[in-house]
CSV table of C-alpha atoms in Angstrom, one decimal:
chain,number,residue,atom,x,y,z
X,1391,UNK,CA,0.0,0.0,0.0
X,1392,UNK,CA,1.4,3.4,-1.0
X,1393,UNK,CA,1.5,6.0,1.8
X,1394,UNK,CA,-0.2,9.3,1.0
X,1395,UNK,CA,2.1,12.3,0.8
X,1396,UNK,CA,1.0,14.9,3.2
X,1397,UNK,CA,0.5,18.3,1.6
X,1398,UNK,CA,2.0,20.9,3.9
X,1399,UNK,CA,-0.1,23.7,5.3
X,1400,UNK,CA,2.3,26.4,4.4
X,1401,UNK,CA,2.4,29.9,5.8
X,1402,UNK,CA,4.1,32.6,3.9
X,1403,UNK,CA,6.0,35.4,5.8
X,1404,UNK,CA,8.5,38.1,5.0
X,1405,UNK,CA,11.7,38.3,7.0
X,1406,UNK,CA,14.6,40.7,7.2
X,1407,UNK,CA,16.4,38.9,10.0
X,1408,UNK,CA,19.5,37.9,8.2
X,1409,UNK,CA,21.0,36.2,11.2
X,1410,UNK,CA,18.1,33.8,11.7
X,1411,UNK,CA,18.1,30.1,11.1
X,1412,UNK,CA,15.1,30.5,8.8
X,1413,UNK,CA,17.0,32.9,6.6
X,1414,UNK,CA,20.0,30.6,6.5
X,1415,UNK,CA,17.7,27.6,5.5
X,1416,UNK,CA,16.0,29.7,2.8
X,1417,UNK,CA,19.4,30.5,1.2
X,1418,UNK,CA,20.4,26.9,1.4
X,1419,UNK,CA,17.3,26.1,-0.7
X,1420,UNK,CA,18.2,29.0,-3.0
X,1421,UNK,CA,21.7,27.8,-3.6
X,1422,UNK,CA,20.6,24.2,-4.2
X,1423,UNK,CA,18.0,25.3,-6.8
X,1424,UNK,CA,20.1,27.7,-9.0
X,1425,UNK,CA,23.5,27.2,-10.7
X,1426,UNK,CA,26.1,29.7,-9.6
X,1427,UNK,CA,26.0,31.6,-12.9
X,1428,UNK,CA,22.3,32.5,-12.3
X,1429,UNK,CA,22.4,33.5,-8.7
X,1430,UNK,CA,23.6,36.5,-6.7
X,1431,UNK,CA,26.2,35.5,-4.1
X,1432,UNK,CA,24.9,34.8,-0.6
X,1433,UNK,CA,26.8,37.7,1.0
X,1434,UNK,CA,25.3,40.2,-1.4
X,1435,UNK,CA,21.8,38.7,-1.0
X,1436,UNK,CA,22.1,39.1,2.8
X,1437,UNK,CA,23.3,42.7,2.4
X,1438,UNK,CA,20.4,43.6,0.1
X,1439,UNK,CA,17.8,42.0,2.5
X,1440,UNK,CA,19.3,43.9,5.4
X,1441,UNK,CA,19.1,47.2,3.4
X,1442,UNK,CA,15.5,46.5,2.3
X,1443,UNK,CA,16.5,46.2,-1.4
X,1444,UNK,CA,15.3,42.6,-1.5
X,1445,UNK,CA,12.2,41.2,0.1
X,1446,UNK,CA,12.8,37.6,1.3
X,1447,UNK,CA,9.7,35.6,1.7
X,1448,UNK,CA,9.5,32.1,3.3
X,1449,UNK,CA,7.1,29.3,3.2
X,1450,UNK,CA,7.1,26.9,6.2
X,1451,UNK,CA,5.7,23.5,6.9
X,1452,UNK,CA,5.4,23.8,10.7
X,1453,UNK,CA,8.8,25.1,11.8
X,1454,UNK,CA,10.6,24.0,8.7
X,1455,UNK,CA,11.4,26.4,5.9
X,1456,UNK,CA,10.5,24.6,2.6
X,1457,UNK,CA,10.1,27.5,0.2
X,1458,UNK,CA,11.8,30.8,-0.5
X,1459,UNK,CA,11.4,33.7,-2.9
X,1460,UNK,CA,13.0,37.1,-3.4
X,1461,UNK,CA,11.1,40.0,-4.7
X,1462,UNK,CA,12.5,43.3,-5.9
X,1463,UNK,CA,10.4,46.4,-6.8
X,1464,UNK,CA,12.0,48.3,-9.7
X,1465,UNK,CA,12.4,52.0,-9.1
X,1466,UNK,CA,9.6,54.3,-10.3
X,1467,UNK,CA,7.8,51.3,-11.8
X,1468,UNK,CA,4.6,49.3,-11.5
X,1469,UNK,CA,6.7,46.1,-11.9
X,1470,UNK,CA,8.0,43.9,-9.1
X,1471,UNK,CA,10.7,41.5,-10.1
X,1472,UNK,CA,10.4,37.8,-9.1
X,1473,UNK,CA,14.1,37.5,-8.5
X,1474,UNK,CA,14.2,33.8,-7.4
X,1475,UNK,CA,11.7,31.2,-6.4
X,1476,UNK,CA,12.6,27.8,-5.1
X,1477,UNK,CA,11.1,24.9,-3.1
X,1478,UNK,CA,12.9,22.3,-1.0
X,1479,UNK,CA,13.5,19.2,-3.3
X,1480,UNK,CA,11.5,17.0,-0.9
X,1481,UNK,CA,8.4,19.4,-1.1
X,1482,UNK,CA,8.2,20.0,-4.9
X,1483,UNK,CA,5.1,19.3,-7.0
X,1484,UNK,CA,2.8,20.0,-4.1
X,1485,UNK,CA,1.5,23.4,-5.2
X,1486,UNK,CA,3.5,25.5,-2.7
X,1487,UNK,CA,5.0,27.9,-5.3
X,1488,UNK,CA,1.6,28.2,-7.0
X,1489,UNK,CA,-0.1,29.0,-3.8
X,1490,UNK,CA,2.4,31.7,-2.9
X,1491,UNK,CA,2.3,33.4,-6.3
X,1492,UNK,CA,-1.5,33.5,-6.3
X,1493,UNK,CA,-1.3,35.3,-2.9
X,1494,UNK,CA,1.4,37.7,-4.3
X,1495,UNK,CA,-0.5,38.5,-7.4
X,1496,UNK,CA,-3.6,39.3,-5.4
X,1497,UNK,CA,-1.6,41.6,-3.2
X,1498,UNK,CA,0.1,43.3,-6.1
X,1499,UNK,CA,-3.2,43.9,-7.9
X,1500,UNK,CA,-4.5,45.7,-4.8
X,1501,UNK,CA,-1.5,48.1,-5.2
X,1502,UNK,CA,-1.9,48.3,-9.0
X,1503,UNK,CA,1.4,46.5,-9.6
X,1504,UNK,CA,2.4,43.5,-11.7
X,1505,UNK,CA,4.9,40.7,-11.3
X,1506,UNK,CA,7.9,40.6,-13.7
X,1507,UNK,CA,9.2,37.1,-14.3
X,1508,UNK,CA,12.5,35.9,-15.7
X,1509,UNK,CA,12.3,32.4,-17.1
X,1510,UNK,CA,15.0,30.4,-18.6
X,1511,UNK,CA,14.5,29.8,-22.3
X,1512,UNK,CA,13.5,26.1,-22.7
X,1513,UNK,CA,15.5,23.6,-24.7
X,1514,UNK,CA,15.0,19.9,-25.6
X,1515,UNK,CA,17.6,18.8,-23.0
X,1516,UNK,CA,15.9,20.6,-20.1
X,1517,UNK,CA,12.3,19.6,-19.4
X,1518,UNK,CA,12.3,21.5,-16.1
X,1519,UNK,CA,12.5,24.9,-17.9
X,1520,UNK,CA,9.6,23.9,-20.1
X,1521,UNK,CA,7.5,22.9,-17.1
X,1522,UNK,CA,8.4,26.2,-15.4
X,1523,UNK,CA,7.1,28.1,-18.4
X,1524,UNK,CA,3.9,26.2,-18.3
X,1525,UNK,CA,3.6,26.9,-14.6
X,1526,UNK,CA,3.9,30.6,-15.2
X,1527,UNK,CA,1.3,30.5,-18.0
X,1528,UNK,CA,-1.2,28.8,-15.8
X,1529,UNK,CA,-0.8,31.8,-13.5
X,1530,UNK,CA,-1.8,34.1,-16.4
X,1531,UNK,CA,1.7,35.3,-17.3
X,1532,UNK,CA,2.1,36.9,-20.7
X,1533,UNK,CA,5.6,36.7,-22.3
X,1534,UNK,CA,7.3,39.6,-24.1
X,1535,UNK,CA,7.3,38.4,-27.7
X,1536,UNK,CA,10.6,38.6,-29.7
X,1537,UNK,CA,12.5,40.3,-26.9
X,1538,UNK,CA,16.0,38.9,-26.4
X,1539,UNK,CA,17.0,38.9,-22.8
X,1540,UNK,CA,20.4,37.7,-21.8
X,1541,UNK,CA,21.0,37.2,-18.0
X,1542,UNK,CA,24.5,38.4,-17.4
X,1543,UNK,CA,26.7,35.8,-15.7
X,1544,UNK,CA,26.7,36.2,-11.9
X,1545,UNK,CA,29.6,33.7,-11.6
X,1546,UNK,CA,32.0,32.6,-14.3
X,1547,UNK,CA,31.6,33.9,-17.8
X,1548,UNK,CA,28.6,32.1,-19.3
X,1549,UNK,CA,25.4,34.2,-19.8
X,1550,UNK,CA,22.0,32.6,-19.9
X,1551,UNK,CA,19.3,33.2,-22.5
X,1552,UNK,CA,16.0,34.1,-20.7
X,1553,UNK,CA,12.5,35.1,-21.4
X,1554,UNK,CA,10.6,37.9,-19.7
X,1555,UNK,CA,6.9,37.7,-18.7
X,1556,UNK,CA,4.4,39.8,-16.8
X,1557,UNK,CA,1.8,38.3,-14.6
X,1558,UNK,CA,-1.2,38.2,-14.5
X,1559,UNK,CA,-0.9,39.8,-17.9
X,1560,UNK,CA,-0.7,43.6,-18.1
X,1561,UNK,CA,-2.9,46.7,-18.4
X,1562,UNK,CA,-2.0,46.8,-22.1
X,1563,UNK,CA,-1.6,44.1,-24.7
X,1564,UNK,CA,1.6,45.7,-26.2
X,1565,UNK,CA,4.5,47.7,-24.9
X,1566,UNK,CA,6.4,50.4,-26.9
X,1567,UNK,CA,10.0,49.9,-27.7
X,1568,UNK,CA,11.3,52.6,-25.4
X,1569,UNK,CA,9.5,51.1,-22.4
X,1570,UNK,CA,11.0,47.7,-23.0
X,1571,UNK,CA,14.5,49.1,-23.6
X,1572,UNK,CA,14.2,51.1,-20.3
X,1573,UNK,CA,13.0,47.9,-18.5
X,1574,UNK,CA,16.0,45.9,-19.8
X,1575,UNK,CA,18.4,48.7,-18.8
X,1576,UNK,CA,16.8,48.8,-15.3
X,1577,UNK,CA,17.3,45.1,-14.8
X,1578,UNK,CA,21.0,45.3,-15.8
X,1579,UNK,CA,21.7,48.3,-13.6
X,1580,UNK,CA,19.5,47.8,-10.6
X,1581,UNK,CA,19.2,44.0,-10.3
X,1582,UNK,CA,22.6,42.9,-11.5
X,1583,UNK,CA,25.0,45.9,-11.0
X,1584,UNK,CA,26.0,46.1,-14.6
X,1585,UNK,CA,26.7,49.3,-16.5
X,1586,UNK,CA,24.4,50.9,-19.2
X,1587,UNK,CA,27.1,50.2,-21.8
X,1588,UNK,CA,27.4,46.5,-21.0
X,1589,UNK,CA,27.9,44.6,-24.3
X,1590,UNK,CA,25.2,42.0,-23.4
X,1591,UNK,CA,22.7,44.7,-22.6
X,1592,UNK,CA,23.5,46.5,-25.9
X,1593,UNK,CA,22.9,43.2,-27.7
X,1594,UNK,CA,19.5,42.9,-26.1
X,1595,UNK,CA,18.5,46.6,-26.7
X,1596,UNK,CA,19.5,46.4,-30.4
X,1597,UNK,CA,16.9,43.7,-31.1
X,1598,UNK,CA,13.8,45.1,-29.4
X,1599,UNK,CA,10.9,45.5,-31.9
X,1600,UNK,CA,9.1,48.8,-32.3
X,1601,UNK,CA,6.1,47.3,-30.6
X,1602,UNK,CA,6.3,44.3,-28.3
X,1603,UNK,CA,3.3,42.1,-27.9
X,1604,UNK,CA,2.5,40.3,-24.7
X,1605,UNK,CA,1.5,36.7,-25.7
């Protein structure tokens, strides 16, 4: 007889206590979920949480942290970047991430804001990235069509091709070129400490269409 897997009753809370065991556990989950080239170093994450730049949210099953996410509100923008989202490997596929994002989207709607999502571009060798795109689409995310977005390497020298999406959709069905170019520049400068003349950013900016559809 197969034992039933208990679905955790998860409570989501924000913390800025960078010295807590919960924070340490959340960052362990974070480091296990993302390769070094795609994640900000632990010390920098802790510094940004302490300064209020990042919002660190936790999901707990009882006293155990099983889920984490980092949110960052872009300056003078109605977009809040979903920096990272990860679930403890033993707790995946139980709807924890979906439950959290539904709560966040409801909260953002009340503030007339939207969630900006970075998603790794899927390929045939990585079924997880395809499943993650499907997960975001189920939440109503709309992807910026024909916008090249290259995540600058955060460790090593290998960049990552990504997609950008807004959830749950946006107030308009299209975005003008200058708005998208400004958004890409904000991400490079604010989120990743790169310069406005970064060659990877310039490569992204050069390919932005006159009008970008959200699809």
